[in-house]
mmCIF file of C-alpha atoms in Angstrom:
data_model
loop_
_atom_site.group_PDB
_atom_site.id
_atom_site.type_symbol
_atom_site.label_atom_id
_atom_site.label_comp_id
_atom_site.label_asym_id
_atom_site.label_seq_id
_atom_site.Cartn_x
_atom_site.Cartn_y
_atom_site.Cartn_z
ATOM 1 C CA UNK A 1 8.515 25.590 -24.251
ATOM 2 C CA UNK A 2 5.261 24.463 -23.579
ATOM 3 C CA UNK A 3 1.524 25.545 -22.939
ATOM 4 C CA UNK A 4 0.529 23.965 -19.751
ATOM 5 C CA UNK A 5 -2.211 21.952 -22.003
ATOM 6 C CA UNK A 6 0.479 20.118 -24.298
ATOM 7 C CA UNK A 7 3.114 19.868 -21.337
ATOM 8 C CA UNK A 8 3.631 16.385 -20.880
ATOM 9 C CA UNK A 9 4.511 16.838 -17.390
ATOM 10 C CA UNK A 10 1.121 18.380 -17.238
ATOM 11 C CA UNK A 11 -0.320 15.212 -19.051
ATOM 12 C CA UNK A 12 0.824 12.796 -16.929
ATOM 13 C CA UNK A 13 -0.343 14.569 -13.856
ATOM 14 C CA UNK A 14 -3.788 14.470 -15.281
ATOM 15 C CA UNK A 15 -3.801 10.865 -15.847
ATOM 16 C CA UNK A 16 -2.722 10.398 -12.367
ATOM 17 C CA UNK A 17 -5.322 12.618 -10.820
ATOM 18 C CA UNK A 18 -7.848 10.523 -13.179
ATOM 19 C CA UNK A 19 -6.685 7.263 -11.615
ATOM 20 C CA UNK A 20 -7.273 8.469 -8.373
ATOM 21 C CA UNK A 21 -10.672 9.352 -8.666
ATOM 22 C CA UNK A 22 -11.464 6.152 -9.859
ATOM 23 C CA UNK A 23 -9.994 4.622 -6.932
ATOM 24 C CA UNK A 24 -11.313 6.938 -4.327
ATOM 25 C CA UNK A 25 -15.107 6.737 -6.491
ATOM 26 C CA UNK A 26 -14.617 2.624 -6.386
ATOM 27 C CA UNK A 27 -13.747 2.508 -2.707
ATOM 28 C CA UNK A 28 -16.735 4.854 -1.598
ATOM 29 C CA UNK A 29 -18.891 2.515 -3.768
ATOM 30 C CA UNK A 30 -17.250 -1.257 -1.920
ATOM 31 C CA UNK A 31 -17.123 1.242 1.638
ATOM 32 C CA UNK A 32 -20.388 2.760 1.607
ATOM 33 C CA UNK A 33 -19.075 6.386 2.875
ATOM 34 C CA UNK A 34 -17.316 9.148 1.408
ATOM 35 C CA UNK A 35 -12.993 8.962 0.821
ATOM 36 C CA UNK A 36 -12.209 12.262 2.244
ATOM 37 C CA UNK A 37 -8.529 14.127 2.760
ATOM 38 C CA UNK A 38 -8.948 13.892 6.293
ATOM 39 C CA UNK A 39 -8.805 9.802 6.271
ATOM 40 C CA UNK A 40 -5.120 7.585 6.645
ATOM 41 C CA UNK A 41 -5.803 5.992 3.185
ATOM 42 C CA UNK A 42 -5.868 10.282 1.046
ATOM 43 C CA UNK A 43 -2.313 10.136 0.454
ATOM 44 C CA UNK A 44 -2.010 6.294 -0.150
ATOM 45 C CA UNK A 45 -4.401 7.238 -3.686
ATOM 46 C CA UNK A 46 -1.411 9.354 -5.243
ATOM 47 C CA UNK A 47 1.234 6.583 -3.664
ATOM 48 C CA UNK A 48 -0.669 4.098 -5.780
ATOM 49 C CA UNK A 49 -2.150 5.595 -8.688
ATOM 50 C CA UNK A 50 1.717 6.395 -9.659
ATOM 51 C CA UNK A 51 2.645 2.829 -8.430
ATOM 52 C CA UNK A 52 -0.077 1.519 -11.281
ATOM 53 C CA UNK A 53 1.054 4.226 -14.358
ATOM 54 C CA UNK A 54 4.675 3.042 -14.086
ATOM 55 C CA UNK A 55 3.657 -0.591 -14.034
ATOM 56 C CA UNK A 56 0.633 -1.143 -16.310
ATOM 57 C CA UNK A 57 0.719 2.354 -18.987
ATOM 58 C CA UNK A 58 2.144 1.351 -21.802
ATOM 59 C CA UNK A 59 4.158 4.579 -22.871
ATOM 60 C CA UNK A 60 5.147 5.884 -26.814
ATOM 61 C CA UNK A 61 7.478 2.792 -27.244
ATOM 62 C CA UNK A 62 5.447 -0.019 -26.756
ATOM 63 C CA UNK A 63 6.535 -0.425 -23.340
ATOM 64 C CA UNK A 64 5.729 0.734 -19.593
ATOM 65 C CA UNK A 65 8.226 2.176 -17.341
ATOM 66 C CA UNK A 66 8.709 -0.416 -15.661
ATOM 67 C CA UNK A 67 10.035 -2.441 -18.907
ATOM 68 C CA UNK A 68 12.163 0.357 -19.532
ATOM 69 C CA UNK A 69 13.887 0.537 -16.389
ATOM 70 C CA UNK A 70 14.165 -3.288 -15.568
ATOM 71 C CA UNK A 71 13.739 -5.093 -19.300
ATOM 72 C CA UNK A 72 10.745 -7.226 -17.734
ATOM 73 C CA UNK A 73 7.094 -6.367 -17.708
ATOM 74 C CA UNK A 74 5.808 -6.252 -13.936
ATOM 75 C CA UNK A 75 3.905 -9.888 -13.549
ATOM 76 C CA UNK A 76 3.398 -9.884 -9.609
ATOM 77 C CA UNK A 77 -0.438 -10.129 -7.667
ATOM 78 C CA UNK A 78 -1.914 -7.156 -6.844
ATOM 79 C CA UNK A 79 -5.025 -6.839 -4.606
ATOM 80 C CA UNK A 80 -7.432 -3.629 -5.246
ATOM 81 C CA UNK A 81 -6.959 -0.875 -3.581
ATOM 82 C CA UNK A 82 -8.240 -0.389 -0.173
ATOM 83 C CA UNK A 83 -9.376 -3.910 0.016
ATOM 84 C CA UNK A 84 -9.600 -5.307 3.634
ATOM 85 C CA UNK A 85 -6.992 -8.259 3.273
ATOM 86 C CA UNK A 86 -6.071 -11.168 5.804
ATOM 87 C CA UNK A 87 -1.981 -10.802 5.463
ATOM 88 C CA UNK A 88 0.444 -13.245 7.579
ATOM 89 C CA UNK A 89 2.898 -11.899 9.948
ATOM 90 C CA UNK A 90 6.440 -13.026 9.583
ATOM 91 C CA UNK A 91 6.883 -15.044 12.780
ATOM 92 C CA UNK A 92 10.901 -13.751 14.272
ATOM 93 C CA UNK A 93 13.221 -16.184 14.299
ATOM 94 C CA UNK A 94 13.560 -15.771 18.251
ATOM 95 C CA UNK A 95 9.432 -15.901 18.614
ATOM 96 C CA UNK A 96 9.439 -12.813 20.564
ATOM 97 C CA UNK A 97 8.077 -9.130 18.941
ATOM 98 C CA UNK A 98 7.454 -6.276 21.048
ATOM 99 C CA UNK A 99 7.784 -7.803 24.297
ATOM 100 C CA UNK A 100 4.953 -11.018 23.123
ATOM 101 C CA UNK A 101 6.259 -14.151 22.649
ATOM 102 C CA UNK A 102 4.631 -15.595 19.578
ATOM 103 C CA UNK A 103 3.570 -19.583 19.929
ATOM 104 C CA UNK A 104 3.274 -22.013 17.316
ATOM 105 C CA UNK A 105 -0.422 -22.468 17.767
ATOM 106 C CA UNK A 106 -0.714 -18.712 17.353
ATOM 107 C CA UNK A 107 -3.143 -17.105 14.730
ATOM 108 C CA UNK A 108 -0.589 -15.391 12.115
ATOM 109 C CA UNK A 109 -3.185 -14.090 9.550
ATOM 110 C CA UNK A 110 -4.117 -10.845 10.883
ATOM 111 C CA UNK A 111 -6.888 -7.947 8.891
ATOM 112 C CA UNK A 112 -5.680 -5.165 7.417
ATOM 113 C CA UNK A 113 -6.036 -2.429 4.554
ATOM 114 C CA UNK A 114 -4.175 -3.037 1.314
ATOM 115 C CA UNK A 115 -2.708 0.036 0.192
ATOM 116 C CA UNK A 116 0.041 -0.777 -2.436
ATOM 117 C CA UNK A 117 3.407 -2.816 -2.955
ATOM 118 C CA UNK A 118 6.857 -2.053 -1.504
ATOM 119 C CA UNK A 119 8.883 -0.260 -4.824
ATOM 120 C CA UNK A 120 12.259 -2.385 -3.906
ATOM 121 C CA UNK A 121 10.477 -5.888 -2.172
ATOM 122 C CA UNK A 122 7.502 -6.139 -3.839
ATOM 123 C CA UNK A 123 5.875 -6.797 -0.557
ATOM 124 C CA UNK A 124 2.056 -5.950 0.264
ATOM 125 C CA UNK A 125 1.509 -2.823 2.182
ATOM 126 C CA UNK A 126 -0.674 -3.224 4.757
ATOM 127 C CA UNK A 127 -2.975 -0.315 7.138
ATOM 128 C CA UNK A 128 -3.656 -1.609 10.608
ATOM 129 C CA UNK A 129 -4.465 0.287 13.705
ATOM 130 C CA UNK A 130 -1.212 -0.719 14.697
ATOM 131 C CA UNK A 131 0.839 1.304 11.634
ATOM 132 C CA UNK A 132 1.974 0.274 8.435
ATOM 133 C CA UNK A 133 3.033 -3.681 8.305
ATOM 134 C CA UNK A 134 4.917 -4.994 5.051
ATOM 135 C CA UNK A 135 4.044 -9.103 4.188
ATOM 136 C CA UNK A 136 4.917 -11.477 1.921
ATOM 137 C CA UNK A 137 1.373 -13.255 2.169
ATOM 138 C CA UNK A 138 -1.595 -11.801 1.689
ATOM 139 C CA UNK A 139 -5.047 -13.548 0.992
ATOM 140 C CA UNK A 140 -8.440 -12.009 -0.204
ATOM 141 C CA UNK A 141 -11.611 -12.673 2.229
ATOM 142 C CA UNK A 142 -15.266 -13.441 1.182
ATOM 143 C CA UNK A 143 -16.551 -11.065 -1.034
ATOM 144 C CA UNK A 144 -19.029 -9.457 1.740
ATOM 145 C CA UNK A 145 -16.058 -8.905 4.102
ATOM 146 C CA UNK A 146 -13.895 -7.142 1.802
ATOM 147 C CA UNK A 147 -14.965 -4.090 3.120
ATOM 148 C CA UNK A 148 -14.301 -3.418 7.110
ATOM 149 C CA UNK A 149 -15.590 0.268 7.817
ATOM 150 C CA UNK A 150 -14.454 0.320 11.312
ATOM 151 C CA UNK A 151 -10.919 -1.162 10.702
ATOM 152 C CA UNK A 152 -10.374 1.579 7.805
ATOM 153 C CA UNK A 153 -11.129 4.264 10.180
ATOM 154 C CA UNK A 154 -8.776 2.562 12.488
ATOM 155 C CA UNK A 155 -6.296 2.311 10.507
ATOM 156 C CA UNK A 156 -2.634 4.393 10.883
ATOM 157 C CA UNK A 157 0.822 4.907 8.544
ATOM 158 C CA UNK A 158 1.924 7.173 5.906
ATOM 159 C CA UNK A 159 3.418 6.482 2.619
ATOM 160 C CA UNK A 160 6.459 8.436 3.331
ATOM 161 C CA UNK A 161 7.388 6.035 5.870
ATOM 162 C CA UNK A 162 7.052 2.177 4.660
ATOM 163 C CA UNK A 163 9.351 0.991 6.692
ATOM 164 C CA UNK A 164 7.122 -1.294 8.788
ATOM 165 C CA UNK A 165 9.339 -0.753 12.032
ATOM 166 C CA UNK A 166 9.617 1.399 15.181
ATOM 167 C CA UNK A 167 11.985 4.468 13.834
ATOM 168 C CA UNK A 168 15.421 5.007 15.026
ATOM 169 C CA UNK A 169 15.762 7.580 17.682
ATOM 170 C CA UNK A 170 19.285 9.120 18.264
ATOM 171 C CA UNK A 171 20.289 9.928 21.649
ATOM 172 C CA UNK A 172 20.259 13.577 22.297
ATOM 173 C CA UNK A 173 23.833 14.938 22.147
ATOM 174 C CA UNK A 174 25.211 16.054 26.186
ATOM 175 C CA UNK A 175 26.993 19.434 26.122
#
């Protein structure tokens, strides 16, 4: 067995914890104020920095997880973390969500916090003060505006729930 210094396990949890503080140091230093565990974006850190490892650290082999598991090296766009991010919203097909009916003059670029990338869609995962919103589109603003204080305070969703919809409630069962 292992000492908890060589535990690889133990390793990788380090490496982690180093990305994270990178992230939360670089987005204090774009933000201006201090990433604390009582903001939306804590948990979204650990949700990413793991995202990254399996994607970009190349492990014993030559290879990152990611190559491992699906034979192709991960090539798609990634934004940095907690950047604020115009992203488009999917118009319905019926032009009507949550009881607004959506116009074709309407603005469909919308501001919002990029946290990350869907594991199974690759889509851009997106903070709003509306909850979590998943898009295909996402585009990166002017260089002084990539930073909106008020909207990351704003901002709701959790990364245990990235489905970008109102949840499912089940009727309550009549005895």
């Amino acid at each position: 067995i292992y000492s908890s210094a060589s535990n690889p396990a133990e390793r990788e949890i380090k490496e982690v914890e180093k990305t994270i503080t990178t992230m939360r140091f670089d987005m204090t230093a774009r933000y201006g104020c201090p990433i604390t565990a009582q903001q939306i974006i804590w948990p979204w850190l650990g949700r990413h920095a793991g995202w990254l490892r399996a994607r970009y650290h190349m492990r014993t082999g030559g290879a990152t997880a990611h190559k491992n598991v699906f034979d192709v090296e991960y090539s798609g766009d990634i934004v940095p973390f907690g950047e604020t991010v115009l992203f488009r919203v999917p118009k319905p097909a019926h032009r009507q969500t949550h009881g607004r009916k959506w116009h074709k003059a309407d603005a469909r670029m919308v501001r919002g916090i990029w946290v990350g990338k869907h594991d199974e869609s690759n889509e851009n995962l997106i903070l709003t003060p509306e909850g979590l919103q998943r898009a295909r589109t996402v585009k990166r603003l002017e260089p002084d505006k990539r930073a909106d204080v008020a909207l990351l305070k704003s901002c709701k969703g959790v990364p245990w729930a990235t489905e970008s919809r109102q949840p499912k409630v089940s009727k309550p069962v009549q005895h």
